[in-house]
Coordinates of C-alpha atoms in Angstrom, one line a residue:
Chain A
M1 CA 19.2 -25.6 13.0
L2 CA 19.6 -22.7 10.3
T3 CA 22.2 -23.1 7.7
T4 CA 25.1 -21.0 7.5
D5 CA 23.9 -19.4 4.6
S6 CA 20.7 -18.1 6.0
L7 CA 22.8 -17.1 9.3
R8 CA 25.1 -15.0 6.6
K9 CA 22.1 -13.7 5.3
I10 CA 20.7 -12.3 8.6
D11 CA 23.8 -10.7 9.3
R12 CA 23.3 -8.7 6.4
E13 CA 19.8 -7.6 7.9
I14 CA 21.4 -6.6 11.4
A15 CA 24.2 -4.9 9.7
K16 CA 21.5 -2.2 8.4
Y17 CA 20.7 -1.4 12.1
P18 CA 22.5 0.3 15.3
P19 CA 24.5 -2.3 16.9
E20 CA 21.9 -2.0 20.3
Q21 CA 19.1 -2.3 18.1
K22 CA 19.4 -5.8 16.5
R23 CA 15.9 -6.8 17.3
S24 CA 14.8 -4.4 14.3
A25 CA 16.0 -7.3 11.9
V26 CA 13.7 -9.8 13.4
M27 CA 11.0 -9.7 10.3
S28 CA 13.8 -9.8 8.1
A29 CA 15.2 -13.2 10.0
L30 CA 11.7 -14.7 10.4
I31 CA 11.8 -14.3 6.4
I32 CA 15.1 -15.7 5.7
A33 CA 14.5 -18.9 8.2
Q34 CA 11.0 -19.4 6.6
D35 CA 12.5 -19.5 3.2
E36 CA 14.5 -22.2 4.4
K37 CA 12.3 -24.5 6.2
G38 CA 8.7 -23.5 4.6
W39 CA 7.5 -22.5 7.6
L40 CA 8.3 -21.1 11.1
S41 CA 8.1 -23.8 14.2
T42 CA 8.6 -23.4 18.0
E43 CA 12.4 -24.5 17.3
T44 CA 12.7 -22.0 14.3
M45 CA 11.7 -19.1 16.3
D46 CA 13.6 -19.7 19.4
E47 CA 16.6 -20.1 17.2
V48 CA 16.0 -16.6 15.7
A49 CA 15.3 -15.6 19.3
R50 CA 18.6 -16.7 20.2
Y51 CA 20.4 -15.4 17.2
L52 CA 19.2 -11.8 17.8
G53 CA 19.3 -11.5 22.0
M54 CA 15.7 -11.5 22.2
A55 CA 12.7 -13.3 24.2
P56 CA 11.5 -16.0 22.3
V57 CA 7.6 -14.6 23.2
A58 CA 8.8 -11.1 21.4
V59 CA 9.8 -13.1 18.4
Y60 CA 6.2 -15.6 18.6
E61 CA 4.5 -12.5 18.7
V62 CA 6.3 -10.7 15.2
A63 CA 5.6 -13.9 13.6
T64 CA 1.7 -13.9 14.6
F65 CA 0.9 -10.5 13.8
Y66 CA 2.5 -10.2 10.4
S67 CA 0.3 -12.5 7.8
M68 CA 2.3 -13.9 5.5
Y69 CA 4.4 -15.6 8.0
N70 CA 3.5 -19.5 8.3
L71 CA 3.1 -21.1 11.4
E72 CA 2.1 -24.4 10.0
R73 CA 3.1 -26.6 7.4
L74 CA 1.7 -25.8 4.1
G75 CA 1.8 -26.9 0.5
R76 CA 4.5 -26.8 -1.8
H77 CA 2.9 -23.6 -3.5
K78 CA 1.3 -21.2 -0.9
L79 CA -1.0 -19.3 -3.9
T80 CA -2.4 -16.1 -2.1
I81 CA -5.2 -14.2 -3.9
C82 CA -6.2 -10.6 -3.2
T83 CA -9.8 -10.2 -2.9
C84 CA -10.4 -6.8 -1.9
L85 CA -13.2 -4.8 -3.3
P86 CA -10.8 -2.7 -6.3
C87 CA -9.4 -6.0 -7.0
G88 CA -13.0 -7.8 -6.9
L89 CA -14.2 -5.2 -9.4
Q90 CA -11.7 -6.4 -11.6
G91 CA -12.7 -10.0 -11.6
A92 CA -10.4 -11.2 -8.4
L93 CA -13.3 -12.7 -6.8
D94 CA -14.3 -14.9 -10.0
A95 CA -10.5 -15.8 -10.3
A96 CA -10.5 -16.8 -6.5
D97 CA -13.5 -19.2 -7.3
H98 CA -12.1 -20.6 -10.1
L99 CA -8.9 -21.7 -8.4
R100 CA -10.8 -23.2 -5.4
A101 CA -12.9 -25.1 -7.9
K102 CA -9.9 -25.8 -10.2
L103 CA -7.7 -27.2 -6.9
G104 CA -11.0 -28.5 -5.1
I105 CA -10.1 -26.7 -1.8
D106 CA -11.5 -23.8 -0.2
F107 CA -9.3 -20.7 1.5
N108 CA -6.9 -22.0 3.8
Q109 CA -6.6 -25.5 2.8
T110 CA -3.9 -27.7 1.1
T111 CA -4.3 -30.0 -1.7
P112 CA -4.4 -33.9 -0.9
D113 CA -1.0 -34.0 -3.2
G114 CA 0.7 -31.4 -1.0
R115 CA 1.1 -28.9 -3.9
F116 CA -0.9 -26.3 -3.2
T117 CA -2.5 -24.2 0.0
L118 CA -4.8 -21.1 -0.9
K119 CA -5.0 -18.3 1.2
E120 CA -7.1 -15.3 0.8
G121 CA -5.0 -11.8 0.8
E122 CA -5.6 -8.6 1.7
C123 CA -4.5 -5.2 -0.6
M124 CA -0.9 -6.2 -2.1
G125 CA -0.9 -2.6 -3.7
A126 CA -1.3 -4.2 -7.2
C127 CA -5.1 -2.9 -7.6
A128 CA -5.0 -1.6 -11.3
M129 CA -3.1 -5.1 -12.3
A130 CA -6.1 -7.5 -10.9
P131 CA -6.4 -10.0 -10.2
V132 CA -3.4 -10.8 -8.7
L133 CA -1.8 -13.4 -7.3
L134 CA 1.0 -14.5 -5.1
V135 CA 3.0 -17.4 -5.3
N136 CA 5.3 -18.2 -2.2
N137 CA 5.2 -14.4 -0.9
K138 CA 7.4 -13.5 -3.1
K139 CA 6.4 -13.5 -7.0
M140 CA 3.7 -11.5 -7.9
H141 CA 1.7 -12.3 -10.9
D142 CA -0.9 -9.9 -11.9
F143 CA -3.7 -9.4 -15.0
M144 CA -4.9 -12.8 -14.5
S145 CA -7.4 -14.4 -16.4
Y146 CA -8.9 -17.9 -16.2
E147 CA -6.3 -18.9 -18.9
K148 CA -3.6 -17.9 -17.2
L149 CA -4.4 -19.6 -13.7
D150 CA -4.5 -22.6 -15.6
R151 CA -1.2 -22.6 -17.2
L152 CA 0.2 -21.1 -13.7
I153 CA -1.1 -24.3 -12.2
E154 CA 0.0 -26.1 -14.5
E155 CA 3.5 -25.0 -14.1
L156 CA 4.1 -25.3 -10.7
K157 CA 4.7 -28.8 -10.0
Chain B
M1 CA 10.9 0.5 -26.1
T2 CA 7.5 1.8 -26.0
M3 CA 7.4 4.5 -23.1
L4 CA 5.1 4.1 -20.4
D5 CA 2.3 6.4 -20.8
Y6 CA 1.1 8.1 -17.4
G7 CA -0.4 11.2 -19.4
P8 CA 1.1 14.2 -21.0
D9 CA 1.4 16.0 -17.8
A10 CA 3.5 13.5 -16.1
I11 CA 6.8 14.5 -14.3
L12 CA 7.6 11.6 -11.8
M13 CA 6.8 9.0 -14.8
A14 CA 8.2 10.9 -17.8
G15 CA 10.9 9.0 -19.7
L16 CA 10.2 5.8 -18.5
D17 CA 9.9 2.4 -20.1
G18 CA 9.8 0.2 -17.9
R19 CA 13.4 -0.7 -17.8
N20 CA 15.4 2.4 -17.3
W21 CA 15.5 2.3 -13.8
R22 CA 19.1 1.9 -13.3
L23 CA 21.3 4.9 -11.8
K24 CA 23.0 5.6 -15.6
D25 CA 19.2 6.0 -17.1
Y26 CA 18.2 8.3 -13.9
E27 CA 21.2 10.3 -14.2
A28 CA 20.5 10.6 -17.8
R29 CA 17.3 12.2 -17.1
D30 CA 18.6 14.9 -15.1
G31 CA 18.8 12.7 -11.8
Y32 CA 20.7 13.6 -8.9
Q33 CA 21.3 17.1 -10.4
A34 CA 19.0 18.4 -7.9
L35 CA 21.5 17.0 -4.9
K36 CA 24.8 17.7 -6.6
K37 CA 23.8 21.2 -7.2
L38 CA 22.8 21.6 -3.5
F39 CA 26.4 20.8 -2.2
S40 CA 28.0 22.4 -5.3
D41 CA 26.3 25.7 -4.2
K42 CA 26.0 25.0 -0.7
V43 CA 22.5 25.7 -0.1
S44 CA 21.0 25.7 3.7
P45 CA 18.9 23.0 5.0
D46 CA 16.7 26.1 5.8
K47 CA 16.3 27.4 2.2
I48 CA 15.3 23.4 1.1
I49 CA 12.6 23.5 3.6
A50 CA 11.5 27.2 2.2
E51 CA 11.6 25.6 -1.1
V52 CA 9.5 22.4 -0.4
K53 CA 7.1 24.8 1.7
K54 CA 7.0 27.1 -1.8
S55 CA 5.9 24.2 -3.7
A56 CA 2.7 23.4 -1.9
L57 CA 3.7 19.8 -1.8
R58 CA 1.5 17.8 0.3
G59 CA 2.1 14.4 1.7
R60 CA 1.1 11.6 -0.7
G61 CA 0.4 8.8 1.1
G62 CA -3.1 10.0 2.4
A63 CA -3.2 12.5 5.0
G64 CA -2.4 15.1 2.8
F65 CA 0.1 17.1 5.6
P66 CA 2.2 20.0 4.2
T67 CA 5.4 18.3 3.4
G68 CA 8.0 21.4 4.4
L69 CA 5.9 22.4 7.4
K70 CA 6.2 18.4 8.7
W71 CA 10.1 18.8 7.8
S72 CA 10.5 22.1 9.9
F73 CA 9.2 20.7 12.8
M74 CA 12.8 18.4 13.0
P75 CA 15.1 19.6 15.5
R76 CA 17.5 19.5 13.2
Q77 CA 20.3 20.8 15.6
A78 CA 19.9 18.1 18.5
P79 CA 22.6 16.0 18.9
G80 CA 22.4 12.1 18.0
P81 CA 20.8 10.2 15.4
K82 CA 18.0 11.3 13.2
Y83 CA 15.9 9.7 10.6
V84 CA 13.8 9.9 7.8
V85 CA 11.8 7.1 6.8
C86 CA 10.0 6.3 3.3
N87 CA 6.8 5.0 3.8
S88 CA 6.4 2.2 1.2
D89 CA 4.0 0.1 2.9
E90 CA 1.5 0.6 0.3
G91 CA -2.0 -1.4 1.3
E92 CA -4.4 1.0 0.9
P93 CA -7.3 -1.0 -1.2
G94 CA -6.8 0.9 -4.7
T95 CA -3.4 2.1 -4.2
C96 CA -0.6 0.7 -6.7
K97 CA 1.1 3.9 -7.4
D98 CA 4.3 3.6 -5.1
R99 CA 4.6 -0.2 -7.0
D100 CA 5.5 1.9 -9.9
L101 CA 7.2 4.4 -8.6
L102 CA 9.5 2.2 -7.2
R103 CA 10.1 -0.3 -10.0
Y104 CA 10.4 1.9 -12.7
N105 CA 12.0 5.0 -11.1
P106 CA 13.6 4.2 -7.6
H107 CA 16.3 6.6 -7.7
A108 CA 13.8 9.6 -7.4
V109 CA 12.7 8.1 -4.2
I110 CA 16.4 7.3 -2.9
E111 CA 17.7 11.4 -4.0
G112 CA 14.7 12.5 -2.4
M113 CA 15.5 10.4 0.7
I114 CA 19.0 12.2 0.4
I115 CA 17.6 15.5 0.0
A116 CA 15.1 14.9 3.0
G117 CA 18.2 14.0 5.1
Y118 CA 20.5 16.5 4.6
A119 CA 17.5 19.6 5.1
M120 CA 16.7 17.5 8.7
G121 CA 20.0 16.7 9.6
A122 CA 19.2 13.3 9.8
T123 CA 22.0 10.4 9.9
A124 CA 20.1 7.4 7.9
G125 CA 17.1 6.5 6.5
Y126 CA 14.9 3.5 5.9
N127 CA 12.6 2.6 3.1
Y128 CA 9.7 0.3 4.4
V129 CA 8.6 -1.3 1.2
H130 CA 5.4 -3.4 1.3
G131 CA 5.8 -7.1 2.1
E132 CA 3.5 -8.4 -1.0
T133 CA 6.0 -7.0 -3.5
W134 CA 9.0 -8.4 -2.3
E135 CA 10.6 -8.0 -5.8
L136 CA 10.3 -4.1 -4.9
Y137 CA 12.5 -4.8 -2.1
E138 CA 14.8 -6.7 -3.6
Q139 CA 15.2 -4.1 -6.5
F140 CA 15.5 -1.1 -4.3
E141 CA 18.2 -2.5 -2.6
A142 CA 20.0 -3.2 -5.7
A143 CA 19.4 0.5 -6.6
L144 CA 20.9 1.3 -3.3
A145 CA 23.9 -0.7 -4.2
E146 CA 24.2 1.6 -7.1
A147 CA 23.9 4.8 -5.4
Y148 CA 26.4 4.1 -2.8
A149 CA 29.1 3.3 -5.4
A150 CA 28.3 6.1 -7.0
G151 CA 28.8 8.3 -3.9
Y152 CA 25.5 9.5 -3.3
L153 CA 25.6 7.6 -0.2
G154 CA 27.6 7.0 2.5
K155 CA 30.4 9.1 4.3
R156 CA 31.0 12.7 2.9
I157 CA 28.6 12.3 0.2
L158 CA 30.0 14.1 -3.1
G159 CA 32.9 15.5 -1.0
S160 CA 30.8 17.6 1.3
D161 CA 30.7 17.0 5.0
F162 CA 27.3 15.5 5.2
S163 CA 26.7 11.8 5.8
F164 CA 24.0 9.6 5.3
E165 CA 23.0 6.1 5.3
L166 CA 20.0 4.4 3.5
F167 CA 18.3 0.8 3.6
A168 CA 15.1 -1.1 2.8
H169 CA 13.1 -2.9 5.2
A170 CA 10.7 -5.3 4.5
G171 CA 7.0 -5.3 5.9
Y172 CA 5.3 -8.5 6.1
G173 CA 1.8 -8.0 5.6
A174 CA -0.1 -6.1 7.8
Y175 CA -2.0 -2.7 6.7
I176 CA -1.5 -1.0 9.8
C177 CA 2.0 -0.6 9.5
G178 CA 1.1 1.9 6.7
E179 CA -0.1 4.3 9.7
E180 CA 3.7 6.3 10.4
T181 CA 3.6 5.1 14.1
A182 CA 2.7 1.8 13.7
L183 CA 5.5 1.5 10.9
L184 CA 8.2 2.8 13.3
E185 CA 7.0 -0.1 15.9
S186 CA 7.2 -2.7 13.0
L187 CA 11.0 -1.3 11.8
E188 CA 12.0 -1.6 15.7
G189 CA 11.0 -5.5 15.4
K190 CA 7.9 -5.3 17.2
K191 CA 4.1 -5.7 16.4
G192 CA 3.3 -3.1 14.2
M193 CA 0.5 -1.6 16.7
P194 CA 0.3 2.3 16.3
R195 CA 1.7 4.5 19.3
F196 CA -0.2 7.5 21.1
K197 CA 0.2 10.9 19.8
P198 CA 1.9 13.2 21.1
P199 CA 4.6 12.8 21.1
F200 CA 5.2 12.9 17.4
P201 CA 7.5 11.2 15.5
A202 CA 9.4 14.7 15.2
S203 CA 10.3 14.3 18.7
Y204 CA 10.2 10.7 19.3
G205 CA 10.1 8.5 16.3
L206 CA 12.2 5.6 15.8
Y207 CA 14.4 4.2 18.8
G208 CA 13.0 7.1 20.5
K209 CA 15.0 9.7 17.9
P210 CA 13.5 12.3 16.0
T211 CA 12.2 11.0 12.7
T212 CA 10.2 11.8 10.1
I213 CA 8.0 9.8 7.9
N214 CA 6.7 10.6 4.1
N215 CA 5.3 8.7 1.5
T216 CA 7.2 7.1 -1.6
E217 CA 5.4 9.7 -3.9
T218 CA 6.3 12.4 -1.6
F219 CA 9.8 11.8 -1.7
A220 CA 10.1 11.0 -5.4
A221 CA 8.6 14.7 -6.0
V222 CA 11.6 16.6 -3.8
P223 CA 14.2 16.2 -6.5
W224 CA 12.1 17.8 -9.1
I225 CA 10.9 20.8 -7.0
L226 CA 14.8 21.3 -5.9
H227 CA 16.0 21.3 -9.5
H228 CA 13.2 23.4 -11.3
G229 CA 11.8 25.5 -7.9
G230 CA 9.1 25.2 -5.7
E231 CA 7.1 27.8 -7.9
A232 CA 7.1 25.6 -11.2
F233 CA 5.9 22.6 -9.2
L234 CA 3.1 24.7 -7.3
A235 CA 2.5 25.9 -10.9
L236 CA 1.5 22.7 -12.2
G237 CA -1.3 22.6 -9.6
R238 CA -3.5 24.6 -7.6
P239 CA -2.6 26.9 -4.6
N240 CA -2.3 24.9 -1.8
N241 CA -2.2 21.9 -3.9
G242 CA 1.2 22.1 -5.9
G243 CA 2.0 19.8 -8.5
T244 CA 1.1 16.3 -10.2
K245 CA -0.1 13.6 -8.7
L246 CA -0.4 9.7 -9.4
F247 CA -3.7 8.6 -9.6
S248 CA -4.3 4.7 -9.4
V249 CA -7.7 4.0 -11.2
T250 CA -9.4 0.9 -10.7
G251 CA -12.5 -1.0 -10.7
H252 CA -14.9 -0.7 -13.9
V253 CA -12.8 1.3 -16.2
N254 CA -11.4 -0.1 -19.8
R255 CA -7.9 1.0 -18.8
P256 CA -7.4 0.4 -15.1
G257 CA -3.8 2.1 -14.3
N258 CA -2.0 4.9 -12.7
Y259 CA -2.1 8.5 -14.0
E260 CA -0.1 11.3 -13.3
V261 CA -2.3 14.4 -13.6
R262 CA -1.9 18.3 -12.6
L263 CA -3.5 18.8 -9.0
G264 CA -6.9 20.3 -10.1
T265 CA -7.7 18.0 -12.9
P266 CA -11.5 17.3 -13.4
F267 CA -12.3 14.2 -12.4
A268 CA -13.8 13.3 -15.9
Q269 CA -10.6 14.0 -17.9
L270 CA -9.3 11.6 -15.6
L271 CA -11.8 9.0 -16.2
E272 CA -11.4 9.4 -19.9
M273 CA -7.5 8.9 -19.4
A274 CA -8.3 5.3 -18.0
G275 CA -10.5 4.7 -20.8
G276 CA -14.2 5.7 -19.5
V277 CA -16.5 3.5 -17.9
R278 CA -16.6 0.2 -19.4
S279 CA -18.7 -0.1 -22.5
G280 CA -22.4 -0.4 -22.0
H281 CA -22.2 0.8 -18.7
E282 CA -23.1 4.0 -16.6
L283 CA -20.9 5.3 -13.9
K284 CA -22.5 4.6 -10.8
A285 CA -20.3 5.9 -7.8
V286 CA -16.7 6.8 -7.0
I287 CA -14.4 6.3 -4.0
P288 CA -12.0 9.5 -4.6
G289 CA -9.0 8.5 -2.3
G290 CA -8.6 4.8 -1.5
S291 CA -11.1 2.2 0.4
S292 CA -11.0 4.5 3.7
M293 CA -12.2 7.7 2.4
P294 CA -16.2 8.2 1.7
V295 CA -18.0 6.9 -1.6
L296 CA -19.6 9.7 -3.7
P297 CA -22.4 9.3 -6.2
A298 CA -21.5 9.8 -9.9
D299 CA -23.4 13.0 -9.9
I300 CA -21.0 14.6 -7.4
M301 CA -18.0 12.9 -8.6
M302 CA -18.6 14.0 -12.2
A303 CA -18.2 17.8 -10.8
T304 CA -15.4 17.6 -9.0
D305 CA -12.0 18.4 -9.5
M306 CA -9.0 16.2 -8.4
D307 CA -7.2 18.0 -5.7
Y308 CA -7.1 18.1 -2.0
D309 CA -9.5 20.8 -1.5
S310 CA -12.4 20.2 -4.0
I311 CA -12.8 16.9 -3.1
A312 CA -12.8 17.7 0.3
K313 CA -15.7 20.0 -0.7
S314 CA -17.3 17.4 -2.3
G315 CA -17.5 15.3 0.8
S316 CA -14.6 12.6 0.7
M317 CA -10.9 12.9 0.5
L318 CA -8.1 12.6 -1.9
G319 CA -6.5 10.2 0.4
S320 CA -3.8 8.0 -1.3
G321 CA -5.1 8.8 -4.8
A322 CA -6.8 5.8 -5.4
V323 CA -9.8 6.2 -7.5
I324 CA -12.2 3.3 -7.4
V325 CA -14.7 3.2 -9.8
M326 CA -18.1 1.2 -10.0
D327 CA -20.9 1.3 -12.8
D328 CA -24.2 0.5 -12.4
S329 CA -23.9 -3.2 -12.4
T330 CA -22.2 -2.7 -9.0
C331 CA -24.0 -4.1 -6.0
M332 CA -23.4 -1.5 -3.1
V333 CA -24.1 -3.8 -0.6
R334 CA -21.3 -6.7 -1.8
A335 CA -18.7 -3.7 -2.4
L336 CA -19.6 -2.8 1.2
E337 CA -18.9 -6.0 2.6
R338 CA -15.8 -6.6 0.9
L339 CA -14.1 -3.0 2.4
S340 CA -15.6 -4.2 5.7
Y341 CA -13.9 -7.5 5.5
F342 CA -10.7 -5.7 4.7
Y343 CA -10.8 -3.7 8.0
F344 CA -11.7 -6.6 10.2
E345 CA -8.9 -8.5 9.1
E346 CA -6.6 -5.6 9.1
S347 CA -7.2 -4.4 12.5
C348 CA -4.4 -4.3 14.8
G349 CA -6.6 -5.3 17.9
Q350 CA -5.1 -2.6 20.1
C351 CA -8.0 -0.7 20.7
T352 CA -11.6 -2.2 21.9
P353 CA -13.6 -0.3 19.8
C354 CA -12.2 -1.1 16.5
R355 CA -11.0 -4.6 17.4
E356 CA -14.6 -5.6 18.2
G357 CA -16.3 -3.0 16.0
T358 CA -14.8 -4.2 12.8
G359 CA -16.0 -7.5 13.0
W360 CA -19.5 -6.0 14.4
L361 CA -19.5 -4.1 10.6
Y362 CA -18.7 -6.7 8.9
R363 CA -21.0 -9.6 10.3
V364 CA -23.7 -7.7 9.7
V365 CA -23.1 -6.1 6.4
N366 CA -22.2 -9.5 5.4
R367 CA -25.7 -11.1 6.6
I368 CA -27.6 -8.2 4.8
E369 CA -25.3 -9.3 1.7
N370 CA -26.6 -12.7 2.4
G371 CA -30.4 -12.3 2.6
A372 CA -30.5 -12.6 6.2
G373 CA -30.4 -8.7 7.3
R374 CA -33.0 -6.8 9.6
I375 CA -34.5 -3.4 8.8
E376 CA -32.9 -2.0 12.1
D377 CA -29.5 -3.3 11.3
L378 CA -29.1 0.1 9.1
R379 CA -29.2 1.9 12.4
L380 CA -27.2 -0.5 14.0
L381 CA -24.4 -0.2 11.5
D382 CA -24.6 3.6 11.8
S383 CA -24.4 3.0 15.6
V384 CA -21.6 0.9 15.6
A385 CA -19.7 3.0 13.2
D386 CA -20.4 6.3 15.0
N387 CA -19.0 4.3 18.2
I388 CA -15.4 3.5 16.3
A389 CA -14.7 6.3 15.0
G390 CA -12.6 9.0 16.9
R391 CA -12.1 6.7 19.8
T392 CA -9.0 4.6 18.6
I393 CA -5.8 5.6 18.7
C394 CA -5.4 5.7 15.0
A395 CA -7.0 6.5 11.8
L396 CA -7.9 2.7 11.0
G397 CA -11.0 2.9 13.1
D398 CA -12.4 6.1 11.2
A399 CA -11.2 4.4 8.0
A400 CA -13.4 1.5 8.8
A401 CA -16.5 3.5 9.9
L402 CA -16.5 6.1 6.9
P403 CA -17.3 4.0 4.1
V404 CA -19.9 2.3 6.0
K405 CA -22.0 5.5 6.7
S406 CA -21.1 6.6 3.2
F407 CA -22.6 3.6 1.7
I408 CA -25.5 4.0 3.8
K409 CA -25.9 7.6 3.2
H410 CA -26.0 7.3 -0.9
F411 CA -27.4 4.3 -1.1
R412 CA -29.8 3.4 1.3
D413 CA -32.4 2.2 -1.4
E414 CA -30.0 -0.8 -2.1
F415 CA -29.2 -1.9 1.6
V416 CA -33.3 -1.8 2.2
H417 CA -34.0 -3.7 -0.8
H418 CA -31.3 -6.2 0.5
I419 CA -33.1 -6.5 3.5
E420 CA -36.6 -6.3 2.5
H421 CA -36.3 -8.7 -0.5
R422 CA -33.6 -11.0 0.3
Q423 CA -31.9 -10.0 -3.0
C424 CA -30.0 -7.6 -4.9
L425 CA -31.7 -4.1 -6.2
V426 CA -28.9 -4.1 -9.1
K427 CA -29.7 -6.6 -11.9
G428 CA -26.5 -7.6 -13.7
D429 CA -26.5 -7.7 -17.7
V430 CA -24.8 -11.1 -17.4
E431 CA -25.3 -14.3 -15.5
P432 CA -22.2 -14.1 -13.1
K433 CA -20.4 -17.5 -13.4
W434 CA -20.5 -18.2 -9.3
G435 CA -23.9 -16.5 -8.4
R436 CA -22.2 -13.2 -7.3
T437 CA -24.9 -10.4 -6.2
G438 CA -25.0 -7.9 -9.3
A439 CA -22.6 -8.4 -12.4
G440 CA -19.9 -5.9 -11.0
F441 CA -17.8 -8.5 -9.6
T442 CA -17.5 -10.6 -12.6
M443 CA -14.0 -11.6 -14.7
R444 CA -15.6 -10.2 -17.8
N445 CA -14.3 -7.1 -16.5
M446 CA -10.8 -8.1 -17.1
K447 CA -11.6 -9.5 -20.4
E448 CA -12.3 -6.2 -21.9
A449 CA -9.7 -4.4 -20.4
A450 CA -7.3 -7.0 -21.9

């Protein structure tokens, strides 16, 4: 079950749309649910569906279409690094390899201690500030050097 | 506080220091003056649209469609709700200008959307913010709260009889939602799959109601146009290419970043603003308008001016204004491999040619890059690209095909060398730490910029 705090946040999202269009809040509702639970289990998605009056399958469709939803349990810190061309030209591919070597995992893997999951991201709209890294979808770190990456890994316990 | 430097001709990004994005700061920069004047002078919606037409403002998101004309398609008198939607789903590789606009000058976007709403008789608006830039979404909500509190949004704005609600909507990681009808589907709480056009959004948009979608930068330019006049905006650029434009310069330059210049500025001048090609290297190629546009070799690019019509004449498109610069250390096979992977990842899967074709393109480019290519692959790539372009509902198919065709057209030798010699034609002057082909993809670039 989602907490009343989460439900209140979802209510605030619902209020942005016409009363008969509650479904428009599904993306936000899933973000809020994911922030609370860490990932979207079928039970969580079903609860969002009930809350918004949607068919469960319509919620699964959204959750599986947009790449930032976690459909499984991940490490405490999801690190998503952009490896597109512009970022790559500015060192993002090296930054990604540095992270892989340092954490000892490949993309879509989680460190054995459960601290980090590494993801390959697509354009984050911050290309000139590459290499760019997202932590748990919400916090962007830009202009990442090897040193800054090391420090970040150190800080994220 | 040092000021952010977007160039001497900046108007949208002038007077910004990175912190003065609040309402009071915007008002101190003449913000909301245009809106106030519209109501105090009782300017008619028709006159607003005429002014925007006069300015030759063209869509800043990629298509370059004349904004005033787009606005005139809205059936203003139609009863019921109508919407304006801001497309801040900035995810075209190379593009990062809307990020700066939203974090440093969000009220310009809000004022532009209110004016647009008034001109088109809209009842509500949504700003769809790229999922990866969550902080911008929260910041935009804070800016909206300020605008509501000051009476610029809500019921009977500034004592007029115009009411307009504006909200932020967060995306969550789908490039395709930058396509306007996919964005509408997403706003409706569905998978972001593009719709067939026609009907166009102006007649059947959000919730089936008349809707106009413009890019963040397009809306941000509107207050300036109304405040200073369409003529003045036009005069900043060139005929048919009014105003200034934010260009995101990325890749092998000494100072990657956003620069706001007059449309028609020579590319060489923009390159210089970005610090020039990183030292010790020559310019090799440029993608002038975001990853979806054809790549151009250095000599063509150096003779091109940065406006919609000039770049089109040179064989590419201005697109979103993302200028991806590659120097002589760049392996063009590797570069194309990165682009092809992106479109493969981001195809929404609705149309077969794109769903199947983007994966096919990626796998073939990837095998050439990794020394397993065959000479007939070049014809195969061309043929797959031709079978995607023009055969899909939206432009993502074309966007995946155009880079492939242009890379092979202009840099065929490199592809042939990769296939025949199973290695890269470009020899880097540094040994890449992780064994990348060429040296265009090393961390070294960053160090020099820092």
